[in-house]
CSV table of C-alpha atoms in Angstrom, one decimal:
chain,number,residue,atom,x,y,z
A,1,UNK,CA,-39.2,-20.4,8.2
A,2,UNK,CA,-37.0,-20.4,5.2
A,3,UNK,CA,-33.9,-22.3,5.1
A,4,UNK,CA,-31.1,-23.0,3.0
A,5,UNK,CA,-27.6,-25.3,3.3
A,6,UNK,CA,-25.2,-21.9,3.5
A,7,UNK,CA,-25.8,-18.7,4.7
A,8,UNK,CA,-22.9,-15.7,4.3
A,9,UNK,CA,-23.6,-13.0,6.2
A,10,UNK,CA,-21.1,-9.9,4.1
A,11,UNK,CA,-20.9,-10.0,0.6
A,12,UNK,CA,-17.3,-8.6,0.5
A,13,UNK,CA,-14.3,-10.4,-1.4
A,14,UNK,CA,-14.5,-13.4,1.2
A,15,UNK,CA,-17.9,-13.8,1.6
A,16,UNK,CA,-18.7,-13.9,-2.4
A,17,UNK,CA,-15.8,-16.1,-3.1
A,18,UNK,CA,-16.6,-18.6,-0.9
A,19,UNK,CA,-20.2,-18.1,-2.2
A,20,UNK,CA,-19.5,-19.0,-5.7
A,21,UNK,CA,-17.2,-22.3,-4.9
A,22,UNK,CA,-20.3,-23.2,-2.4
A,23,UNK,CA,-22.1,-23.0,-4.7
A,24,UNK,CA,-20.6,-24.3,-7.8
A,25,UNK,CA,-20.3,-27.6,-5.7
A,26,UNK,CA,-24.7,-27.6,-5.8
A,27,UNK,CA,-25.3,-25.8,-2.5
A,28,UNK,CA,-28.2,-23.8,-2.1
A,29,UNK,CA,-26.4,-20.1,-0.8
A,30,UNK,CA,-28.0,-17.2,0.6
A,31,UNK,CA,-25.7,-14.2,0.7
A,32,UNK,CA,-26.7,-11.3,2.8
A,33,UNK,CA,-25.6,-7.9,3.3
A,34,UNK,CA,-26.7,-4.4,5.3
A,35,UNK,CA,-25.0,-2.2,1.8
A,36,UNK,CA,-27.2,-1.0,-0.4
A,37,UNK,CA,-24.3,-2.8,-3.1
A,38,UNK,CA,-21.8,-5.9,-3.1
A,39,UNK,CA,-18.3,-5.3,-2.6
A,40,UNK,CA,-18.0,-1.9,-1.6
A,41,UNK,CA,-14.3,-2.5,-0.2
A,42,UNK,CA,-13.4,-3.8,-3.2
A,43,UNK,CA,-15.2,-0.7,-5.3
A,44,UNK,CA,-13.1,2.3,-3.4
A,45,UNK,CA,-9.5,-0.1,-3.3
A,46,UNK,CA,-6.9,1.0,-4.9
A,47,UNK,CA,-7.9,4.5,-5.8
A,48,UNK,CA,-10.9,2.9,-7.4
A,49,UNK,CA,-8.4,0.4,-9.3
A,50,UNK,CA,-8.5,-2.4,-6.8
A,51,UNK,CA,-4.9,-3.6,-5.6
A,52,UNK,CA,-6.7,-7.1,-6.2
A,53,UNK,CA,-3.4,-9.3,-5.3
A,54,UNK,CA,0.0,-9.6,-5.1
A,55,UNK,CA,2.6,-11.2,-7.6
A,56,UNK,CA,3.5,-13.0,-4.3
A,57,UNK,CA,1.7,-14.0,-0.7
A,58,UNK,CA,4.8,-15.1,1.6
A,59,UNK,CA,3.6,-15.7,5.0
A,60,UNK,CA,5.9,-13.6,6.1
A,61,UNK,CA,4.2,-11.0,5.3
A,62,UNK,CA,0.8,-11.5,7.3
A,63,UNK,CA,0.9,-10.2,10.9
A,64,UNK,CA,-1.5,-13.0,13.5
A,65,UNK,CA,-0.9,-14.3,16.9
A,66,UNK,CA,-0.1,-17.4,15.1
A,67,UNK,CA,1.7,-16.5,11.3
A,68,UNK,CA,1.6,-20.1,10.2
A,69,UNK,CA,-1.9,-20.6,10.3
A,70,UNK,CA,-2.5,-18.5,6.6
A,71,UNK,CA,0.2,-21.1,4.9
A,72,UNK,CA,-2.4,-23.9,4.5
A,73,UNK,CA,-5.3,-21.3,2.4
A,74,UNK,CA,-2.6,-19.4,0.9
A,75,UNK,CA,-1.2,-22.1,-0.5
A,76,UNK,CA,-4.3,-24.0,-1.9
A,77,UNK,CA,-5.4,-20.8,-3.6
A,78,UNK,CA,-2.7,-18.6,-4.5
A,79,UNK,CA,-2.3,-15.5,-6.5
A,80,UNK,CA,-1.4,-17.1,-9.6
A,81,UNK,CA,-5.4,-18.5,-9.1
A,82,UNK,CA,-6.7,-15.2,-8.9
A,83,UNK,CA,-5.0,-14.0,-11.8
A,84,UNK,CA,-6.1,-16.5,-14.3
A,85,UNK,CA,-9.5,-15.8,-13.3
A,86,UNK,CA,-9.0,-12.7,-13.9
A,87,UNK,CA,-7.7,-13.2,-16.9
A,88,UNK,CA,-10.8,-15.6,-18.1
A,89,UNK,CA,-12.9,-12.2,-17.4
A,90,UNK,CA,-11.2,-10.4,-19.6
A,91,UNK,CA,-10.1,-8.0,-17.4
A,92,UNK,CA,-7.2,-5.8,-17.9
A,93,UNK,CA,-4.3,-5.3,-15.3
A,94,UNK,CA,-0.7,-3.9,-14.8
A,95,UNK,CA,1.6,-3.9,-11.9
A,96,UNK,CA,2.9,-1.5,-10.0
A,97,UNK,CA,5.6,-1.5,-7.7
A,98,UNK,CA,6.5,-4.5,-5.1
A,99,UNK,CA,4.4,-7.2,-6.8
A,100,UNK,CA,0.9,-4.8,-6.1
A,101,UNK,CA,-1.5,-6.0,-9.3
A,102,UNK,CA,-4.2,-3.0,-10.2
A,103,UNK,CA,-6.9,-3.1,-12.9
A,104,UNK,CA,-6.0,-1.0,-16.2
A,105,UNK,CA,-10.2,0.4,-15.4
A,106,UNK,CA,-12.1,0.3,-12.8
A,107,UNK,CA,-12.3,-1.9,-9.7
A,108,UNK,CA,-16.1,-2.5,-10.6
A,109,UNK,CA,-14.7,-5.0,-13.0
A,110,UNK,CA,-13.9,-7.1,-10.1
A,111,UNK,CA,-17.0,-6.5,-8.0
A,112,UNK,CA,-18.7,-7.6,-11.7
A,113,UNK,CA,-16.9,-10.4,-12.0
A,114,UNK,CA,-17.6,-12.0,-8.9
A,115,UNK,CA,-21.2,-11.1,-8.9
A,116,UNK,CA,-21.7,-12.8,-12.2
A,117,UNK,CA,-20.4,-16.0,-11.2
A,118,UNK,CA,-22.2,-15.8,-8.0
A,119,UNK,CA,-24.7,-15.5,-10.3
A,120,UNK,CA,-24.2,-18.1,-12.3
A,121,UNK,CA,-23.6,-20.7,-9.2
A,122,UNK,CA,-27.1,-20.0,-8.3
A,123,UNK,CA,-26.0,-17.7,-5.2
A,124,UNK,CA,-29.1,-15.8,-3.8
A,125,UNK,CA,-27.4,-12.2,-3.1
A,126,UNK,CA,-29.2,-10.3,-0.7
A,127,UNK,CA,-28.8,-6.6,0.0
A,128,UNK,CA,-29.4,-3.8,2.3
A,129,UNK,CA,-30.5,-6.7,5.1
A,130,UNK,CA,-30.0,-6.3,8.8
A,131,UNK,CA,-28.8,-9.3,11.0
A,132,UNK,CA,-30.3,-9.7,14.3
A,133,UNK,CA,-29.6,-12.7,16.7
A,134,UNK,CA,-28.3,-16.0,15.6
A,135,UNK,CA,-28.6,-19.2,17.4
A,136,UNK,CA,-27.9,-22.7,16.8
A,137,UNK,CA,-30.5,-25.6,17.4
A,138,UNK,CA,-29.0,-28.3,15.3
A,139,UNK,CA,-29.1,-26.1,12.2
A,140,UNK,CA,-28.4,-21.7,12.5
A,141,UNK,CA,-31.3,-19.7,12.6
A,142,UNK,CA,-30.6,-16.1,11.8
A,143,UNK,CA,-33.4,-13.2,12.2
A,144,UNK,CA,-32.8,-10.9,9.8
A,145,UNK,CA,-35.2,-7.6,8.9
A,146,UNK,CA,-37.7,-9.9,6.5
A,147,UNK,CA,-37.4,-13.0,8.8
A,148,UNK,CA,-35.5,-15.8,10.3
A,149,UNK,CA,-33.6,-18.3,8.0
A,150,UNK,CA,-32.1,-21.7,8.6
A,151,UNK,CA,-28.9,-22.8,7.3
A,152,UNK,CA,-26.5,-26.1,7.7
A,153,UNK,CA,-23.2,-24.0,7.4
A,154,UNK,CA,-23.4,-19.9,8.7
A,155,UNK,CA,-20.1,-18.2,7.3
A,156,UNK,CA,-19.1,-15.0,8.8
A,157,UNK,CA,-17.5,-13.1,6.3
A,158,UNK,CA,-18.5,-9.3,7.7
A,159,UNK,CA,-15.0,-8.1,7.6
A,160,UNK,CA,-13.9,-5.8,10.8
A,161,UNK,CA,-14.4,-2.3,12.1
A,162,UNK,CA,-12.5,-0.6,9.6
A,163,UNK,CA,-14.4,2.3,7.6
A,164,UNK,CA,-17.4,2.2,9.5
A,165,UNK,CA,-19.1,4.6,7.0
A,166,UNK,CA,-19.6,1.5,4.9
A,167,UNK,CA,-21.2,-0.4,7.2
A,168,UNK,CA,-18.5,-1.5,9.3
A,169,UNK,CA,-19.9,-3.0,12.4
A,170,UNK,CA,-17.4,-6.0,13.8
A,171,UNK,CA,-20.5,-8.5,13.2
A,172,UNK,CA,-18.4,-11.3,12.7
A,173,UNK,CA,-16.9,-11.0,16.4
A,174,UNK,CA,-19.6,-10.9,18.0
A,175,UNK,CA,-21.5,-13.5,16.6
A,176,UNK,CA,-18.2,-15.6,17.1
A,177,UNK,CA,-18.0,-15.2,20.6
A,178,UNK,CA,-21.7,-15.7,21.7
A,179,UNK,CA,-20.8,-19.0,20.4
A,180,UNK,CA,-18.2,-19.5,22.6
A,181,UNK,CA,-15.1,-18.3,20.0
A,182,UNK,CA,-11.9,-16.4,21.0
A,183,UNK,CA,-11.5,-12.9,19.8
A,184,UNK,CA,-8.1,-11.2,20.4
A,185,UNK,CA,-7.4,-7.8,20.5
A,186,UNK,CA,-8.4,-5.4,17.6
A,187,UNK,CA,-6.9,-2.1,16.3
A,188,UNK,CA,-6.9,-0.2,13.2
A,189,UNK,CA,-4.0,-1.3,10.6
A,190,UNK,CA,-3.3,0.6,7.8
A,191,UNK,CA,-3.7,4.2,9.2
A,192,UNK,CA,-2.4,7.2,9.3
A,193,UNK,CA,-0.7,8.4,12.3
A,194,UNK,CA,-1.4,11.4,14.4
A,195,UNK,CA,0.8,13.8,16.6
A,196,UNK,CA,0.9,16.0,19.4
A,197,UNK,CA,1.0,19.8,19.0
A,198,UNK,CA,4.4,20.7,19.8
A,199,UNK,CA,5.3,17.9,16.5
A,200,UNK,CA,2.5,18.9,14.5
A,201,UNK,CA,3.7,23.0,14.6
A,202,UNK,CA,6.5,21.6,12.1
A,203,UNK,CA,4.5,19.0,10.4
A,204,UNK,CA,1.1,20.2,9.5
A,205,UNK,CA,2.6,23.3,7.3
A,206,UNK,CA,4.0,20.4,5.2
A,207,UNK,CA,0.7,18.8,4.5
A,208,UNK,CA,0.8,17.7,0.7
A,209,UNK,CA,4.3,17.0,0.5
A,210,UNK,CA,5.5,13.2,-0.3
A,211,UNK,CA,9.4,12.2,-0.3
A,212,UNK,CA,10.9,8.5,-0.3
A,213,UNK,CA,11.2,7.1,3.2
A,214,UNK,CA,12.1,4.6,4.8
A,215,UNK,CA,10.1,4.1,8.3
A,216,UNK,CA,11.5,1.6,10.9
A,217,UNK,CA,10.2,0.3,14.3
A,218,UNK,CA,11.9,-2.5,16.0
A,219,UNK,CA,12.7,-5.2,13.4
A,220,UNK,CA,10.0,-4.4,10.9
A,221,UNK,CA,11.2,-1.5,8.6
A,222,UNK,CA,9.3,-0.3,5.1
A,223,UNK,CA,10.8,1.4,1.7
A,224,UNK,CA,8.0,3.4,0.6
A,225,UNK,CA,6.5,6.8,0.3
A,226,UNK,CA,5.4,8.8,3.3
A,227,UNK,CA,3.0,12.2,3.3
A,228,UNK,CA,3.0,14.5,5.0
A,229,UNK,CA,-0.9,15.4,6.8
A,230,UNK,CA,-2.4,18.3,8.7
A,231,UNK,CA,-2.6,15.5,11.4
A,232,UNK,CA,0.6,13.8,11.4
A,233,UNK,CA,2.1,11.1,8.7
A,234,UNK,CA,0.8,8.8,6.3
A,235,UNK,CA,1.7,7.3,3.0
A,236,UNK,CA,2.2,3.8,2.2
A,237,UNK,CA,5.3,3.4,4.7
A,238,UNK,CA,3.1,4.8,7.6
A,239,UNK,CA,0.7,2.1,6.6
A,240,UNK,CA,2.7,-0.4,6.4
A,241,UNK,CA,4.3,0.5,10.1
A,242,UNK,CA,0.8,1.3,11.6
A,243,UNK,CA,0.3,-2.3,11.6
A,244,UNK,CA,3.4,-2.7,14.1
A,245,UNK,CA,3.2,0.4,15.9
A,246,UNK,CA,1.7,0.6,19.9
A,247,UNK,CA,0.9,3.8,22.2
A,248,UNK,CA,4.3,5.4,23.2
A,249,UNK,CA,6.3,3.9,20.3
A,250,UNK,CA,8.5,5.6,18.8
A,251,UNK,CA,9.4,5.4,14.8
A,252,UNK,CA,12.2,6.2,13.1
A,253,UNK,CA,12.2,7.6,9.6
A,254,UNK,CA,14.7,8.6,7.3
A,255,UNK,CA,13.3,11.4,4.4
A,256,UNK,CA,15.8,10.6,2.0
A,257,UNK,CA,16.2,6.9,1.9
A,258,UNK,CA,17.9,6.9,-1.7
A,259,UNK,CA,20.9,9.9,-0.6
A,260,UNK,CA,23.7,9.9,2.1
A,261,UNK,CA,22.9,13.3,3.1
A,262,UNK,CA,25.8,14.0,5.5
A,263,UNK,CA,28.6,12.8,2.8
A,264,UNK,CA,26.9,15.0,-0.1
A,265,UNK,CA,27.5,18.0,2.1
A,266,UNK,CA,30.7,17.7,3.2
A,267,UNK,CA,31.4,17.5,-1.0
A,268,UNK,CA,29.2,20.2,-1.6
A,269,UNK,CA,30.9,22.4,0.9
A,270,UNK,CA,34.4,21.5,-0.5
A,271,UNK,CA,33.4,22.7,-4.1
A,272,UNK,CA,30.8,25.4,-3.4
A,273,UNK,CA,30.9,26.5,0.5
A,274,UNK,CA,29.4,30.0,-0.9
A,275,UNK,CA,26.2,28.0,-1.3
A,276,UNK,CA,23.0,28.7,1.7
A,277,UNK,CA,22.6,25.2,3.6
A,278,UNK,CA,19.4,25.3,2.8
A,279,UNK,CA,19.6,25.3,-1.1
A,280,UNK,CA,22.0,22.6,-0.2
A,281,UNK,CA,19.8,20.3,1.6
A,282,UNK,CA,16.9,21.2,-0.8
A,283,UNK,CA,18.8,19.5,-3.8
A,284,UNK,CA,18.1,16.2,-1.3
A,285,UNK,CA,14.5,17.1,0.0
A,286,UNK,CA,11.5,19.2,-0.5
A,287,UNK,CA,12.9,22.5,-0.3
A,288,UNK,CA,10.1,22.9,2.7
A,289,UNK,CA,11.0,19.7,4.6
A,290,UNK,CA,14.7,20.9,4.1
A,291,UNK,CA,13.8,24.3,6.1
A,292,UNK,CA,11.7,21.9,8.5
A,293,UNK,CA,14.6,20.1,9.3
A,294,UNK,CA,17.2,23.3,9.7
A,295,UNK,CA,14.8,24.8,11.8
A,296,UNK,CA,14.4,22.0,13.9
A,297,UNK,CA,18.1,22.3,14.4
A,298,UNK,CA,18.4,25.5,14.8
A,299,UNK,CA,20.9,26.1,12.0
A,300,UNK,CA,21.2,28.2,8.9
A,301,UNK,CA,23.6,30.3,6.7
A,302,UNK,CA,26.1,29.6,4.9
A,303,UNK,CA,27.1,25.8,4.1
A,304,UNK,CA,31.1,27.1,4.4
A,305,UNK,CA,30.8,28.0,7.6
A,306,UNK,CA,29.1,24.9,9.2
A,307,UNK,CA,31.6,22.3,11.1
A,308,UNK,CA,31.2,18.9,10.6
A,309,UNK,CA,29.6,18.4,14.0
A,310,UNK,CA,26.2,20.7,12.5
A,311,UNK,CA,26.7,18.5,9.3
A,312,UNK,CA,26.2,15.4,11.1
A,313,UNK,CA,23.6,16.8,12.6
A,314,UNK,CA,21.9,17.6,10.0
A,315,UNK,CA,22.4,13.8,8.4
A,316,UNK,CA,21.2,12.4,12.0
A,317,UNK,CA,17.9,14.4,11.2
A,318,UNK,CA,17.2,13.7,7.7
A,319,UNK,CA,18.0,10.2,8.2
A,320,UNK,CA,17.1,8.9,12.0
A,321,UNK,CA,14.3,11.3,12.4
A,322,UNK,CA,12.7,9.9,15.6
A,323,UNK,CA,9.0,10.8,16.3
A,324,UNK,CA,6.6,9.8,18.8
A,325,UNK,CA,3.1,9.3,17.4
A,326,UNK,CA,-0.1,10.1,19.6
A,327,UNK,CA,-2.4,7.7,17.9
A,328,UNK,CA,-4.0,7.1,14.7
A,329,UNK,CA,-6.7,8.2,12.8
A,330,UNK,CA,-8.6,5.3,13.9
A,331,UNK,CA,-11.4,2.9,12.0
A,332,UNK,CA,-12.3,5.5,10.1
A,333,UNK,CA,-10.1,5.6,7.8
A,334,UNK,CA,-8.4,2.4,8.6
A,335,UNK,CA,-7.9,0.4,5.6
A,336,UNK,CA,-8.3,-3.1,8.0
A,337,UNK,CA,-8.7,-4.1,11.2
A,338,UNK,CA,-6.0,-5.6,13.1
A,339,UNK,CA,-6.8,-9.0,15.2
A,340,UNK,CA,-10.1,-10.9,15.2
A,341,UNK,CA,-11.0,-14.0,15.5
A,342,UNK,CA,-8.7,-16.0,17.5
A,343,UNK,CA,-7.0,-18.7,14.9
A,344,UNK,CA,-6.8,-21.4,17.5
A,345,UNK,CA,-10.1,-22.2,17.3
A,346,UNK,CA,-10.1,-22.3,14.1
A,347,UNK,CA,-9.7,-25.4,11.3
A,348,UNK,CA,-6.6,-23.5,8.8
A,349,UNK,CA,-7.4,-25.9,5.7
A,350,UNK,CA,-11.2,-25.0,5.7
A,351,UNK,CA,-12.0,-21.9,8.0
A,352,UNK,CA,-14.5,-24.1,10.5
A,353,UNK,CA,-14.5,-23.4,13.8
A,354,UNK,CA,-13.3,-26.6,15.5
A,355,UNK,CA,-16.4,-26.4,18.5
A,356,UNK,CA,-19.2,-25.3,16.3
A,357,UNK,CA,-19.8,-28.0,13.5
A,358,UNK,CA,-21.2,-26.0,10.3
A,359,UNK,CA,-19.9,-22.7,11.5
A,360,UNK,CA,-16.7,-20.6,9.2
A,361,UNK,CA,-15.0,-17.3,9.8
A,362,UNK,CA,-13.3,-16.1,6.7
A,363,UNK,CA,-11.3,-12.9,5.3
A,364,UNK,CA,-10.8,-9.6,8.0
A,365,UNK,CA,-13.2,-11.5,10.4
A,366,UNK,CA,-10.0,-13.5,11.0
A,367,UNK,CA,-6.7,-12.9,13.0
A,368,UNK,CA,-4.9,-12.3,10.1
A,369,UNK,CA,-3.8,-9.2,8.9
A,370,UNK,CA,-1.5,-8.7,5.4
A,371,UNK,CA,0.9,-6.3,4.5
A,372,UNK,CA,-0.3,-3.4,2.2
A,373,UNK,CA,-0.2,-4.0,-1.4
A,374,UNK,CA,-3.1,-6.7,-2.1
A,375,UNK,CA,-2.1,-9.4,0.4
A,376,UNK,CA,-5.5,-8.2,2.0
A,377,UNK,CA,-7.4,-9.4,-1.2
A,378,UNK,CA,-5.2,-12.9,-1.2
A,379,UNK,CA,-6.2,-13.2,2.5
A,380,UNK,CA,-10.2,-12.9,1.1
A,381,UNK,CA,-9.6,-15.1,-1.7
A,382,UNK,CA,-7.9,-17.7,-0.1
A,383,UNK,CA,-9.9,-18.0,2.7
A,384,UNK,CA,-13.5,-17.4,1.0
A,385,UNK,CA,-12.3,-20.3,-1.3
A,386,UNK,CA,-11.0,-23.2,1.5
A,387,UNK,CA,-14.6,-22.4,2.9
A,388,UNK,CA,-16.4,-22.2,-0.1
A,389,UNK,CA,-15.0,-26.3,-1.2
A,390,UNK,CA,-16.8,-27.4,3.1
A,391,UNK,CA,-19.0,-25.2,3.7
């Protein structure tokens, strides 16, 4: 039987960042993986630009049954660390709005970085394996397709369910619990969401079309663009609110978040009544969303002749537009996977599961979920690296 002191089983952005620390401290690391290449998250991130971090990872900004348990990673390994590796590669990057880091090329640069220094730490990279069962008698023992292999320290660094085309298979939670681990609830984060006919009749003709929203549910409220779909709403402030959102919910957007609708057409009617109410609202909103809206309402002609109750109407709809989602589009084209493994039984400064000695879940395999906009990619690097200096 072959046998090594670490075994990663995913070769995503945790599992080959704690890779190259492990093995930069002289441990002998086998890294396998069921894709045919490493790092196929990172590869298709970002429109192919990999968000790869942002500026800054507040807690805050991580949803887990227990928030404070990503301060202790987050804060050994920040972004600022990321970057200046980064920037040792030689790779090129901008920001974009809200802190999001993207390469100036491709996201390959990353997925090249990291292999190279996996590379250079000696890291035995392993691709298009399959993982069978995995037991523990004193060390792991893992079947795999070309045989069993014996580790020390087994890291679970599969990721979730999300995007199941790439291989997606939640792994990491079920290996976790046959060894007696917690797993809480899981869900898709980061995904569009879907409606029921009678919404989608107004929607769907609208696919294609973006405006600046702001999207609200409860306490947690986002300033970003939304899109219209020929299944519902997405866009980065659907993302973002997908995370929070639960069956029956309902969400509140406003389509203009930069205008006061209601106050600009009371003006506009007071210089230029003559003017259609829909060429009125269109000056505020996608001249299609603008006839969405009216119709909705039932309301047209001239802007002169509508009374301030049809104004405020109007406002109440363009700004506290309340809608009902169905459901989402699922794992498929979820960017993560909400939930995992359950944090309590987990060790926050190194990623060890505190009943099985050698045994580390890192990255989406863990109950903690970031924000859009690279706090993902923190969440990897972080945790891959508090494992990588133990494991």
């Amino acid at each position: 039987m072959e046998s090594t002191d670490v075994l990663i089983l995913g070769a995503g952005a945790a599992g080959m960042m704690c890779a190259i620390e492990a093995g930069r401290r002289g441990r002998r690391v086998v890294v396998l993986d069921n894709a045919a290449r490493p790092g196929e998250k990172i590869r298709i991130s970002g429109g192919g630009r990999c968000n790869f971090t942002n500026r800054e990872a507040p807690v805050e900004r991580f949803l887990s049954q227990n928030p404070r348990f990503a301060v202790s990673a987050l804060s050994r390994f920040t972004p600022a660390d990321f970057i200046a590796r980064v920037d040792r590669a030689g790779i090129a990057w901008h920001e974009k709005t809200l802190g999001q880091l993207f390469c100036d090329g491709s996201a390959r640069e990353i997925v090249a970085m990291l292999t190279r220094q996996m590379a250079e730490a000696g890291v035995d990279l392993r691709l298009g394996r399959q993982v069978g069962a995995v037991r523990r008698d004193g060390r792991f023992i893992v079947a795999t397709d070309a045989g069993e292999i014996a580790a020390q320290s087994l890291v679970l660094a599969t990721g979730g369910k999300s995007i199941p085309k790439m291989g997606a298979t939640g792994l990491a939670y079920r290996i976790a619990a046959g060894f007696g681990l917690a797993v809480t609830e899981t869900r898709p984060a980061l995904v569009p969401l879907t409606f029921a006919p009678q919404d989608l009749a107004d929607i769907a003709p609208l696919a294609g079309i973006s405006v600046a929203s702001r999207v609200s549910l409860s306490r947690a409220s986002f300033e970003e663009g939304l899109l219209f779909t020929h299944r519902g709403l997405s866009g980065p402030s659907i993302l973002q609110i997908s995370s929070y959102w639960r069956e029956g919910a309902t969400i509140t957007v406003d389509l203009a978040r930069d205008a006061s609708v209601g106050a600009a057409l009371k003006a506009a009617r007071a210089t230029g009544g003559r003017l259609d109410l829909a060429t009125a609202l269109g000056r505020h909103l996608p001249e299609k969303v603008a006839r969405m809206v009216l119709g909705r309402l039932g309301l047209a002609g001239r802007l002169a002749d509508q009374p301030n109750a049809a104004i405020d109407r109007v406002d109440a709809a363009v700004h506290r537009w309340q809608v009902t989602p169905v459901g989402s589009e699922g794992y498929r084209t979820a960017e993560v996977t909400l939930g995992g493994v359950d944090t309590a039984g987990l060790d926050a400064r190194t990623m060890a599961a505190k009943s099985v000695p050698g045994l580390f879940v890192v990255g989406e395999a863990v109950d903690v979920t970031g924000w859009l906009g690279g706090y993902n990619f923190q969440w990897a690097w972080s945790s891959g690296w508090v494992a990588g200096q133990v494991a």
